[in-house]
CSV table of C-alpha atoms in Angstrom, one decimal:
chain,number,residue,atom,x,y,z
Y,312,UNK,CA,-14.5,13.7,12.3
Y,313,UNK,CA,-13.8,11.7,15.6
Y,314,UNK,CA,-15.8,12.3,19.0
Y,315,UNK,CA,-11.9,13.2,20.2
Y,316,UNK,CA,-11.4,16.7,17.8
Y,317,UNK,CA,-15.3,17.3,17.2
Y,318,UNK,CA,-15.9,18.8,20.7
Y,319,UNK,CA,-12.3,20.9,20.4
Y,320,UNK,CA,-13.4,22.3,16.9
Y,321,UNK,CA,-17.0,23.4,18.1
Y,322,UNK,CA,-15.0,25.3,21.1
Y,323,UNK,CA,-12.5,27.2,18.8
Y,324,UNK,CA,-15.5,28.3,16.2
Y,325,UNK,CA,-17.3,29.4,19.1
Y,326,UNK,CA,-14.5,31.4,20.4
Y,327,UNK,CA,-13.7,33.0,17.0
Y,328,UNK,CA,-17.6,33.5,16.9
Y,329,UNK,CA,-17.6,35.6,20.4
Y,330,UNK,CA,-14.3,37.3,19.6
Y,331,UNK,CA,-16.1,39.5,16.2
Y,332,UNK,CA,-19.6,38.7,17.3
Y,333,UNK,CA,-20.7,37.0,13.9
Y,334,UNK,CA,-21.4,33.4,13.7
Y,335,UNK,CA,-17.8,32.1,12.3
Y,336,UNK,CA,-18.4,28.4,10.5
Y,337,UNK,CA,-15.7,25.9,9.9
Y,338,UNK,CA,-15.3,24.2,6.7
Y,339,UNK,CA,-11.9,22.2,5.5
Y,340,UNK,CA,-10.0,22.7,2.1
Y,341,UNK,CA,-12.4,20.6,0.3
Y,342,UNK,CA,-14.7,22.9,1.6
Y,343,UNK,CA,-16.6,20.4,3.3
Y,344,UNK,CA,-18.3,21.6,6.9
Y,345,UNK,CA,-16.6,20.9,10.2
Y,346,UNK,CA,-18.5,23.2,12.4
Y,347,UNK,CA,-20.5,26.2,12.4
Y,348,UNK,CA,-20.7,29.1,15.5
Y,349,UNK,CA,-24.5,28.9,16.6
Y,350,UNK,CA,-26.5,32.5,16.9
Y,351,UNK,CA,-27.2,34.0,20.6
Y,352,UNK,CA,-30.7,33.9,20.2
Y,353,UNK,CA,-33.6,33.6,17.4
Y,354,UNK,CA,-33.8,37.7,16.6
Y,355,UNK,CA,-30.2,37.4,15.8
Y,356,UNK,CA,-31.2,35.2,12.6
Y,357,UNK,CA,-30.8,37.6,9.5
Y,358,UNK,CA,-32.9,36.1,7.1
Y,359,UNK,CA,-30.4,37.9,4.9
Y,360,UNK,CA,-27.6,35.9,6.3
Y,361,UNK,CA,-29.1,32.5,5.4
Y,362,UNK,CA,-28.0,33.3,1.3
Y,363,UNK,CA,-27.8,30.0,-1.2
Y,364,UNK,CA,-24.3,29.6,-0.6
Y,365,UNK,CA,-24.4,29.6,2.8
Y,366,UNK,CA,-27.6,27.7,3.4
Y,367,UNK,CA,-26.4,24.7,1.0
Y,368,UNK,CA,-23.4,24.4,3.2
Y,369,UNK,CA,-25.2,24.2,6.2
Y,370,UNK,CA,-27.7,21.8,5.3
Y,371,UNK,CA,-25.5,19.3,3.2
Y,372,UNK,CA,-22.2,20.0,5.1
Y,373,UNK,CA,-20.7,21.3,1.7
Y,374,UNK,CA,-19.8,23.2,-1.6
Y,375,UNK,CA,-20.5,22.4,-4.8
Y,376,UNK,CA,-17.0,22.1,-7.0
Y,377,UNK,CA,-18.0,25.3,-8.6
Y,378,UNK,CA,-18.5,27.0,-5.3
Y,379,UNK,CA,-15.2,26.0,-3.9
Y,380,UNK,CA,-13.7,27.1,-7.6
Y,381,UNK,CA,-15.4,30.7,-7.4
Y,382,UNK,CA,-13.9,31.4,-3.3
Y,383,UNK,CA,-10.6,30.2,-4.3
Y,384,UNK,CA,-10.6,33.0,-7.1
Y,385,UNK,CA,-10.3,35.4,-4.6
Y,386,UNK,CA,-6.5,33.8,-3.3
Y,387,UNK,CA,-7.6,32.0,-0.5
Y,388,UNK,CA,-5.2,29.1,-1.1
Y,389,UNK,CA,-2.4,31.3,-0.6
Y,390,UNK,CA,-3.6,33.5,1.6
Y,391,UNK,CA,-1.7,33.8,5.5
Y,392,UNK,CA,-4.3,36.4,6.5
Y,393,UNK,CA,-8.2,37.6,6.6
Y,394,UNK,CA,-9.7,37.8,2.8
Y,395,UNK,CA,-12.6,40.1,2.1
Y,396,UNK,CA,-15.0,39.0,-0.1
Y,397,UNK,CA,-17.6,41.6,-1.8
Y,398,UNK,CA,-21.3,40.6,-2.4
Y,399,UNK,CA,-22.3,38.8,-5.4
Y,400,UNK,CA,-25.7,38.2,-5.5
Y,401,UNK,CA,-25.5,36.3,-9.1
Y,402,UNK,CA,-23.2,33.7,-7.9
Y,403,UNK,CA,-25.8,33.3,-4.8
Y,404,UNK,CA,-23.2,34.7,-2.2
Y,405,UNK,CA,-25.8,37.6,-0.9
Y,406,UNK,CA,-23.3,39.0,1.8
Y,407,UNK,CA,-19.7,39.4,2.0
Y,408,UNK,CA,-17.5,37.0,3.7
Y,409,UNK,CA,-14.3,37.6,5.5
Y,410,UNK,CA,-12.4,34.4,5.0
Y,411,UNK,CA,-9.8,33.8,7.7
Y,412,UNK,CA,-7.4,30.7,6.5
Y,413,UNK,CA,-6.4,28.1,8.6
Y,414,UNK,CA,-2.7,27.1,8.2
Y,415,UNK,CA,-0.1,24.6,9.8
Y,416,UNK,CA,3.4,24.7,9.2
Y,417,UNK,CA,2.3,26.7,5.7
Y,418,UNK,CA,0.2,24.7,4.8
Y,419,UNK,CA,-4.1,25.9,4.1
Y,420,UNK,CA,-6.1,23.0,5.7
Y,421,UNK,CA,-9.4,24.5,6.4
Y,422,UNK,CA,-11.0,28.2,6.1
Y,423,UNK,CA,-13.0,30.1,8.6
Y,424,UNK,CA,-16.0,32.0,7.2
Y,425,UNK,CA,-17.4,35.4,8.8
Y,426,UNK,CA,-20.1,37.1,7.3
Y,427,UNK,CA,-19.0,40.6,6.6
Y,428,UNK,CA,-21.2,43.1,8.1
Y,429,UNK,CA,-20.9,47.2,8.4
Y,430,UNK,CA,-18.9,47.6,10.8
Y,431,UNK,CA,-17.1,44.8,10.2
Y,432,UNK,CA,-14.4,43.3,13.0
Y,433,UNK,CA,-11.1,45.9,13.8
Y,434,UNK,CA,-8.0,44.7,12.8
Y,435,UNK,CA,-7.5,43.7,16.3
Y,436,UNK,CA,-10.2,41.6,16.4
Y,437,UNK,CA,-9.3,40.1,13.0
Y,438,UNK,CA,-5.9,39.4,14.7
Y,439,UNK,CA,-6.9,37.6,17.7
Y,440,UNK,CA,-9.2,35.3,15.6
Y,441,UNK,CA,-6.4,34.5,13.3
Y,442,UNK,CA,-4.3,33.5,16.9
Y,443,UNK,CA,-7.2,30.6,17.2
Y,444,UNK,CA,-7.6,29.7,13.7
Y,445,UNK,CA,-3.8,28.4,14.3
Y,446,UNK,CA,-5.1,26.4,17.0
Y,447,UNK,CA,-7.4,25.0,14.7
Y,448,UNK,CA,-5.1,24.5,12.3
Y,449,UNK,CA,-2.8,22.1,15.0
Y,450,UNK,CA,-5.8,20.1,15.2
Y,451,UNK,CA,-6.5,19.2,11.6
Y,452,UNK,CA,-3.3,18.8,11.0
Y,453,UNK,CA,-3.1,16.1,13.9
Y,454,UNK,CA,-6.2,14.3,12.7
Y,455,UNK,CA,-5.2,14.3,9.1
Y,456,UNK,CA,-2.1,12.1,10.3
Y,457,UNK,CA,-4.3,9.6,12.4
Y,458,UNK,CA,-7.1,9.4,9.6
Y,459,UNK,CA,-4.4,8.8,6.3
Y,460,UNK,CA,-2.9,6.4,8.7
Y,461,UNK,CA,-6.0,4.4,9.7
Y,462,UNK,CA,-7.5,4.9,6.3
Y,463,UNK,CA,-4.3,2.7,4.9
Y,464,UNK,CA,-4.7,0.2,8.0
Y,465,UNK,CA,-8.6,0.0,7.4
Y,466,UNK,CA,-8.1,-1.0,4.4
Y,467,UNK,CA,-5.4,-3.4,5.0
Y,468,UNK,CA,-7.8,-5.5,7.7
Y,469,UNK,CA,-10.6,-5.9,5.0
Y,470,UNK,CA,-8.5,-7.3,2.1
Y,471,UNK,CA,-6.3,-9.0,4.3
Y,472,UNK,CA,-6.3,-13.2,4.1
Y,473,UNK,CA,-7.8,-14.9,6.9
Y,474,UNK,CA,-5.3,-15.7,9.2
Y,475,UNK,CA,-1.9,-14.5,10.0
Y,476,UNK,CA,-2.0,-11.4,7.9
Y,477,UNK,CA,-5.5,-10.4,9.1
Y,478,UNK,CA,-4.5,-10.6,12.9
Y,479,UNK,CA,-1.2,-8.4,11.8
Y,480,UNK,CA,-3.5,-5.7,10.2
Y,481,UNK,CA,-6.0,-5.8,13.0
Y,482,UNK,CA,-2.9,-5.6,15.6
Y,483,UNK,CA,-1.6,-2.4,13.6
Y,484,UNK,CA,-5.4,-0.8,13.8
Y,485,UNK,CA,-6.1,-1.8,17.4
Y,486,UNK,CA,-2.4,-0.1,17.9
Y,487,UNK,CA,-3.2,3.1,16.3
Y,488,UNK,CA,-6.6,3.5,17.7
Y,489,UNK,CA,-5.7,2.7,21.1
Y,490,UNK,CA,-8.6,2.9,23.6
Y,491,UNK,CA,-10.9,4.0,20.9
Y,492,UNK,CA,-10.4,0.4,19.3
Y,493,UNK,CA,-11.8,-1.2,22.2
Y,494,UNK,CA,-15.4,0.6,21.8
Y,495,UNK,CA,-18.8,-0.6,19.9
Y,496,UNK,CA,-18.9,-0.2,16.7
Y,497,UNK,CA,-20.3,-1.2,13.7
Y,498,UNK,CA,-19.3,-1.4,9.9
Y,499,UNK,CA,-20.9,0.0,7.0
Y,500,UNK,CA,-20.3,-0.8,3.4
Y,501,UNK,CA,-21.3,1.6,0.2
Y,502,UNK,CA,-21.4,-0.1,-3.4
Y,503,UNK,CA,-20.7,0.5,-5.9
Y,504,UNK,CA,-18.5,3.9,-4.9
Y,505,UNK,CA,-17.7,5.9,-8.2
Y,506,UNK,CA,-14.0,6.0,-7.6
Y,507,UNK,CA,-11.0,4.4,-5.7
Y,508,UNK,CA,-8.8,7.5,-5.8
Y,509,UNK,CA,-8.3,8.8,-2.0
Y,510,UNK,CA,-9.1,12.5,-3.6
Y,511,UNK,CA,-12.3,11.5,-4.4
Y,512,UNK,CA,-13.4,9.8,-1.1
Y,513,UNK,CA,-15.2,11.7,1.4
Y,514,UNK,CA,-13.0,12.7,4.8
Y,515,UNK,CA,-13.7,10.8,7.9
Y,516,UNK,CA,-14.0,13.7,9.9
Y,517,UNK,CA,-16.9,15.0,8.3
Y,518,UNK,CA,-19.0,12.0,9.3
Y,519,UNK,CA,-20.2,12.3,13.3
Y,520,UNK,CA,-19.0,9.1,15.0
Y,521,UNK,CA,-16.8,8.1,12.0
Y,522,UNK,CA,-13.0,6.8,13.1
Y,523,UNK,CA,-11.8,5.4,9.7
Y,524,UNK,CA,-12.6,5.3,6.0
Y,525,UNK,CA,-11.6,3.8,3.1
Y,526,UNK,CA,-11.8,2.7,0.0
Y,527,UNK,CA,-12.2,-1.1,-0.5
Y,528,UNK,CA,-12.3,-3.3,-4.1
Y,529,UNK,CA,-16.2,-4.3,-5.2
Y,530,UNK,CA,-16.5,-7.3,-7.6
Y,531,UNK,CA,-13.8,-7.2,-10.4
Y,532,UNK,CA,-13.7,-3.9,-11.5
Y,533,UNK,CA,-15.6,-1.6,-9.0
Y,534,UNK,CA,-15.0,-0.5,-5.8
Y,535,UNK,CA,-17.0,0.3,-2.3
Y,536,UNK,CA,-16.6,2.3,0.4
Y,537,UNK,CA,-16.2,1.2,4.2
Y,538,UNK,CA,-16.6,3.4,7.2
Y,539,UNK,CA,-16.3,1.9,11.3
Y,540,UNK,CA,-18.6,3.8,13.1
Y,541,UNK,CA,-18.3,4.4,16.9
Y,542,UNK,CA,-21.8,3.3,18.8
Y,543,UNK,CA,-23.1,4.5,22.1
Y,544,UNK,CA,-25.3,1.6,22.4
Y,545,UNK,CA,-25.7,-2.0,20.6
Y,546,UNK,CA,-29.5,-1.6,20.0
Y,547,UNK,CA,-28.7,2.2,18.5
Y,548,UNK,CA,-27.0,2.3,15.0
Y,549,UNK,CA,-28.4,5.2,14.0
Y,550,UNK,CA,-24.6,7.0,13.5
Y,551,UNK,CA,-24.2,4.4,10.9
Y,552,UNK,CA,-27.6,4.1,9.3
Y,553,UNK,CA,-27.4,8.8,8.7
Y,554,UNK,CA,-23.8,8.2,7.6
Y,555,UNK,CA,-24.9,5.3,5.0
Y,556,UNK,CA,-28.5,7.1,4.1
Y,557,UNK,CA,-25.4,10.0,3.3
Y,558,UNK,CA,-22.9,7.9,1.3
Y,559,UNK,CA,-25.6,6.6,-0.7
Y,560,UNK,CA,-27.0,9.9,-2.2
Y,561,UNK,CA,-23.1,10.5,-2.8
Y,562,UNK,CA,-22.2,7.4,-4.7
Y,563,UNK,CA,-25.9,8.3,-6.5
Y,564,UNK,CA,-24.5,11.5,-7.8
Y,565,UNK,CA,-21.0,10.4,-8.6
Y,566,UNK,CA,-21.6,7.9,-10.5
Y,567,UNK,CA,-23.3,9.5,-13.6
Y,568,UNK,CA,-25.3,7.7,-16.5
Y,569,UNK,CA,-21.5,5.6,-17.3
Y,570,UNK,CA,-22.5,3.2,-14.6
Y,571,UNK,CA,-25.7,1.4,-16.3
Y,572,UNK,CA,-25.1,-2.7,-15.4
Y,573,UNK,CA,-22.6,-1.6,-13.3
Y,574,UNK,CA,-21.4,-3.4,-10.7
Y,575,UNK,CA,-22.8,-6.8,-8.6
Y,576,UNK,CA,-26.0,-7.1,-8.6
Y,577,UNK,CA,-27.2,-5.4,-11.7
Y,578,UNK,CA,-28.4,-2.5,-10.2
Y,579,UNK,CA,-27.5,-0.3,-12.9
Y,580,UNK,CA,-27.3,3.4,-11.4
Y,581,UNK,CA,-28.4,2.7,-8.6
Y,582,UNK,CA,-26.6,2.1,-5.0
Y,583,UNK,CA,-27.1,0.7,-1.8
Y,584,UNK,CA,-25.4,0.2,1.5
Y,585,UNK,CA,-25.1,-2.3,4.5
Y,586,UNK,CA,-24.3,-2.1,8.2
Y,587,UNK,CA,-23.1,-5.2,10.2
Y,588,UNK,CA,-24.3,-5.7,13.8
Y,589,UNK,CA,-22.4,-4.5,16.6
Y,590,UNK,CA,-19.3,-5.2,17.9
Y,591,UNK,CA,-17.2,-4.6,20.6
Y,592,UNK,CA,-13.9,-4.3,20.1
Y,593,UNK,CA,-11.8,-5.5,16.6
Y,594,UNK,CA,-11.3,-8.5,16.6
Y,595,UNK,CA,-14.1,-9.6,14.4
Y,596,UNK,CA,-13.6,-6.8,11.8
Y,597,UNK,CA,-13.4,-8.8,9.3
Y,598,UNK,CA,-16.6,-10.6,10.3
Y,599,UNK,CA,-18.1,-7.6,10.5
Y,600,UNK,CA,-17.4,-6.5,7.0
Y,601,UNK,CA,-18.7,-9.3,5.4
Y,602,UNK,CA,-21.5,-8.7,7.1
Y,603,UNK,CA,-21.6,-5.1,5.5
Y,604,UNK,CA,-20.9,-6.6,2.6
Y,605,UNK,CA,-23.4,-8.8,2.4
Y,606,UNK,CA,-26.5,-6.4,3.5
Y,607,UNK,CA,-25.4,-4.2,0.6
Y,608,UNK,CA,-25.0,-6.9,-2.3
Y,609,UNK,CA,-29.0,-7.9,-0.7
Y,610,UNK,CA,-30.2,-4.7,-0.8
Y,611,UNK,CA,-28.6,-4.1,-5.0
Y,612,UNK,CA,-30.1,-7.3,-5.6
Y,613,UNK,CA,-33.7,-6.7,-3.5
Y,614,UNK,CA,-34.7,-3.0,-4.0
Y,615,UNK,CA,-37.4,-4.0,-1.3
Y,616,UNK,CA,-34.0,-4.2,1.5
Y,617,UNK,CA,-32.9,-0.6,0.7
Y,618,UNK,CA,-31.2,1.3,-0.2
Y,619,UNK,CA,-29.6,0.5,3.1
Y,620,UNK,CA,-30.1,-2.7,4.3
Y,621,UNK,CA,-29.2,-4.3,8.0
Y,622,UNK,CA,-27.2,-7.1,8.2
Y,623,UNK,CA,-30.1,-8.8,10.6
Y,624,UNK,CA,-32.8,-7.8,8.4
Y,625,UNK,CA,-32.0,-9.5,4.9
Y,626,UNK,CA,-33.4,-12.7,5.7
Y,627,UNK,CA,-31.8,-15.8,3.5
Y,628,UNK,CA,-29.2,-13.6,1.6
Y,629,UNK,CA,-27.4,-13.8,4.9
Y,630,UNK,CA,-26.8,-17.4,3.5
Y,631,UNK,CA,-26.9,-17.1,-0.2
Y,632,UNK,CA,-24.1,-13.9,0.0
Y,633,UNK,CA,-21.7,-16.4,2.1
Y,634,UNK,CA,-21.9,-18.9,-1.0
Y,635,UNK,CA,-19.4,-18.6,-3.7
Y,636,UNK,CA,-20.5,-17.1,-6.5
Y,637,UNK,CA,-21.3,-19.6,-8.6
Y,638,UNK,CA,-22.8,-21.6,-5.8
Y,639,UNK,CA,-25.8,-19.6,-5.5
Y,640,UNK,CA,-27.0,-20.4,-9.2
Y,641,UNK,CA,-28.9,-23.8,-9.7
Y,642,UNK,CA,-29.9,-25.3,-13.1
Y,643,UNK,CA,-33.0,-26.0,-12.1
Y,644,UNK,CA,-34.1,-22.0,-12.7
Y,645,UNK,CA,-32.3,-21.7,-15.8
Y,646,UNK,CA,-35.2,-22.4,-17.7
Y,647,UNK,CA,-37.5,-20.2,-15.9
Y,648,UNK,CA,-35.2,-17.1,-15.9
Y,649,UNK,CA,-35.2,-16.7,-19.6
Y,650,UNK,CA,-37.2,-13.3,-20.5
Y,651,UNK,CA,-40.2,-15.2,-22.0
Y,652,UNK,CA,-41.1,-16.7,-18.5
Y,653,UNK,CA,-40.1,-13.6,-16.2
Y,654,UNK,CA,-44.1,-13.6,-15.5
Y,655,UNK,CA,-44.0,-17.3,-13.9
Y,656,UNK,CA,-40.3,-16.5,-12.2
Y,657,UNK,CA,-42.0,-13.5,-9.8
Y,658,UNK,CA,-45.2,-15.4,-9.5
Y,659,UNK,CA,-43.3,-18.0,-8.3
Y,660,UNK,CA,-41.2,-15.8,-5.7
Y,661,UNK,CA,-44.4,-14.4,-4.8
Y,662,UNK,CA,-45.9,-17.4,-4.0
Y,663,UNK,CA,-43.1,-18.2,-2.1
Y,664,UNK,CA,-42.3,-15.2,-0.5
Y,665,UNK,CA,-46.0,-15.6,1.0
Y,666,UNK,CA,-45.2,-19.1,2.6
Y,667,UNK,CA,-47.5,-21.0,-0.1
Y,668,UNK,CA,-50.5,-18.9,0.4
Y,669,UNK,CA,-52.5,-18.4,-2.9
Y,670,UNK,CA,-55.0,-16.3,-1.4
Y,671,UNK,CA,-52.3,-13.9,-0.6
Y,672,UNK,CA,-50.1,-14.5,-3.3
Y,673,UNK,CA,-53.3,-13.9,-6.0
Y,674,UNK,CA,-54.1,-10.6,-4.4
Y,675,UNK,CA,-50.5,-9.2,-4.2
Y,676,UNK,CA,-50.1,-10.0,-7.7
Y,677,UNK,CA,-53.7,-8.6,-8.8
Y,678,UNK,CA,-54.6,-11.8,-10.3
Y,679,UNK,CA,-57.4,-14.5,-10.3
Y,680,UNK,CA,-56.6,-18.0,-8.3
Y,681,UNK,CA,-57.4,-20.0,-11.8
Y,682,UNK,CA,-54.8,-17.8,-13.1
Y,683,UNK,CA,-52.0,-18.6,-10.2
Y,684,UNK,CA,-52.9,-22.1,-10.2
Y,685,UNK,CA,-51.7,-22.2,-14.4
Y,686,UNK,CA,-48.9,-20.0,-13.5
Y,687,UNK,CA,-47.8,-22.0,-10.8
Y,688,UNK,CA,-48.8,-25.5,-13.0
Y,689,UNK,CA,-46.4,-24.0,-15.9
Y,690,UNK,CA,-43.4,-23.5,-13.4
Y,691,UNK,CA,-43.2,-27.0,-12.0
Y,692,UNK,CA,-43.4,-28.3,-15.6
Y,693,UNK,CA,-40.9,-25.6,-16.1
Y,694,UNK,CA,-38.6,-26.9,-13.4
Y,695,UNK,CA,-39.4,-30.5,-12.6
Y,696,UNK,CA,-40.6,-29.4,-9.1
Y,697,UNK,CA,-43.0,-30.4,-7.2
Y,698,UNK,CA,-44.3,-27.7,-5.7
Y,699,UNK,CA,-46.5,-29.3,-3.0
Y,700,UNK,CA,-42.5,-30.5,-1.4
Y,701,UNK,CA,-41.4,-28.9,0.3
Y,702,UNK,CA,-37.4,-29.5,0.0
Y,703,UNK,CA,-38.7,-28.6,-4.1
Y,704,UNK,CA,-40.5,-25.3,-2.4
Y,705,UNK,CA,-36.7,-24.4,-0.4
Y,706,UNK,CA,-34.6,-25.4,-3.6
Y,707,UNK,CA,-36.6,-23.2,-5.8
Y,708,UNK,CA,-36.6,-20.6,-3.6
Y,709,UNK,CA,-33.5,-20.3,-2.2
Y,710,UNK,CA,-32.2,-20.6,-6.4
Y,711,UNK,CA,-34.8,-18.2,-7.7
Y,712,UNK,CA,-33.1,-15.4,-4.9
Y,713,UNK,CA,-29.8,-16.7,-5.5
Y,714,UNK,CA,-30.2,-15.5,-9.0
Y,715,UNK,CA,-30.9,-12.1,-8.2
Y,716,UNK,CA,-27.6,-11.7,-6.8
């Protein structure tokens, strides 16, 4: 949700929340949380109140599918008016709800939830809420324009061409953003992301500082999720870094045991994410999705990186990602990467990692020297390296990470 509507929904749940003094939350039709009405004071916290239903919405900002599936049993969908709904401790709803839909032009875009207590609100009171949750209603109806838009003109600057036809997608952006464009922001990139249908992506509006999301192609056959993210300060990406720690868990889940060796990097199930640096502006949005880009293929191909890695922090993959390819693969590993040698491959990263150091490299690796001195004796007869060169030492190197992408 953007900075612009965040504040305006917060108001209207507090209102509904002081109108029938009960906590009122705000969730949208994917039943994923907008806002939620906080409690006068401490002794006003039910313990009750806090059922599994409710608690896992608060805490993960939504509903499981069969959650959503259950509530919509009642007639919510169609509902133009308040819904009781009774008790049912064994589907983990532990007080009633009254659930007050939020419509615009006749169409459900969100639901209010009220816990129902005895006495519940009056029908007056039930009314006058109902007044506001068409206010609220007006808003998301307003953002869900702006968001589809700048989902499809997101998208359009990051698989744009350099060039022409990226300045014309960034032009279209900057236009629908307006001032906002001109902020700091950075750019994060999930992959692999389980699915390129817009159904399936998560709504911008759920993620604090978020202003557009999209869904963006990932290798040949997968796809990854981007996300600009509004920043207070250049130093401070923590907006970005809780929304990709977020997406992460997400894409996790999603993807199911299907994915194995899915994906660059051979990460099998696993997923990662990466945020560029800082920007001001759009103008180097396309820079700053490489950059994105680039920290997430790192952190797939070094677990060490992630699972979200910063573009500033992943060392020479900031070179090897920018290579074609097939660029980053030399011959001169080929030998040394086939299973029977994987021993002498990592002892010689190791040893590499640790800037030549044996006594280091020994005791990370929980060896004896005479044992690292074979190891590293059977790689240069291996690779035809020279290992006290130290152009041979960068070659090797710079191949032996090249191959983990």
């Amino acid at each position: 949700m953007s900075g612009e509507y965040r504040g305006d929904y917060q108001e209207l749940v507090d209102e509904i929340s002081a109108l029938l003094g009960v906590p009122a939350t705000l969730e949208n039709r994917d039943f994923e949380l907008i806002a939620f009405g906080a409690y006068d004071s401490e002794g006003d916290l039910d313990p009750s109140a806090l059922d599994p239903v409710r608690t896992r919405s608060i805490l993960t900002r939504r509903s499981t599918t069969a959650v959503r599936t259950w509530f919509e049993g009642f007639g919510i969908t169609r509902a133009s008016g308040p819904v009781r709904i009774p008790p049912t401790p064994e589907a983990g709803v532990y007080r009633g709800r009254i659930c007050l839909p939020v419509r615009h032009r006749s169409v459900v875009l969100g639901y209010v939830w009220l816990l129902d207590d005895d006495p519940g609100p009056t029908d007056a009171q039930l009314a006058a809420a109902m007044q506001v949750t068409s206010r609220i209603g007006a808003l998301l109806a307003d953002e869900a324009q702006a968001g589809a838009d700048l989902t499809r003109e997101l998208r359009a600057v990051l698989t744009a061409e350099r060039g022409w036809q990226r300045d014309m997608a960034v032009a279209e952006l900057r236009t629908a953003l307006g001032p906002r464009g001109e902020g700091l922001h950075a750019v994060l990139c999930v992959a692999p992301w389980p699915s390129a249908d817009p159904d399936d992506a998560p709504s911008a509006r759920t993620v604090p500082g978020a202003t557009a999301l999209c869904t963006v192609p990932w290798g040949t056959t997968g796809q990854s999720l981007a996300l600009l993210v509004r920043l207070r300060s250049a130093d401070v990406l923590t907006p970005a870094l809780t929304a990709a720690t977020r997406f992460v868990r997400e894409a996790e889940g999603g993807r199911g045991e299907d994915a194995a060796g899915a994906g660059p990097g051979g990460a099998g199930g696993r997923a990662a994410a990466g945020v560029s640096g800082a920007r001001v502006g759009l103008g180097e949005l396309g820079a700053a999705w490489q950059e994105a880009a680039s920290a997430a293929r790192a952190a797939l191909a070094e677990p060490r990186l992630g699972p979200v890695a910063q573009w500033n922090a992943i060392g020479p993959y900031r070179l090897l990602t920018a290579l074609p390819p097939d660029a980053a693969h030399d011959p001169v590993v080929q030998a040394l990467l086939a299973p029977a040698h994987r021993e002498l491959a990592r002892t010689a990263e190791v040893f590499l990692d640790l800037a030549g150091q044996a006594g280091r490299t020994a005791a990370e690796l929980g060896i004896h020297r005479q044992t690292l001195y074979y190891r590293l004796s059977r790689v240069e007869q291996l690779t035809g390296l020279d290992l006290d060169d130290g152009e041979d030492r960068l070659l090797l190197h710079m191949a032996l990470k090249g191959a983990r992408l």
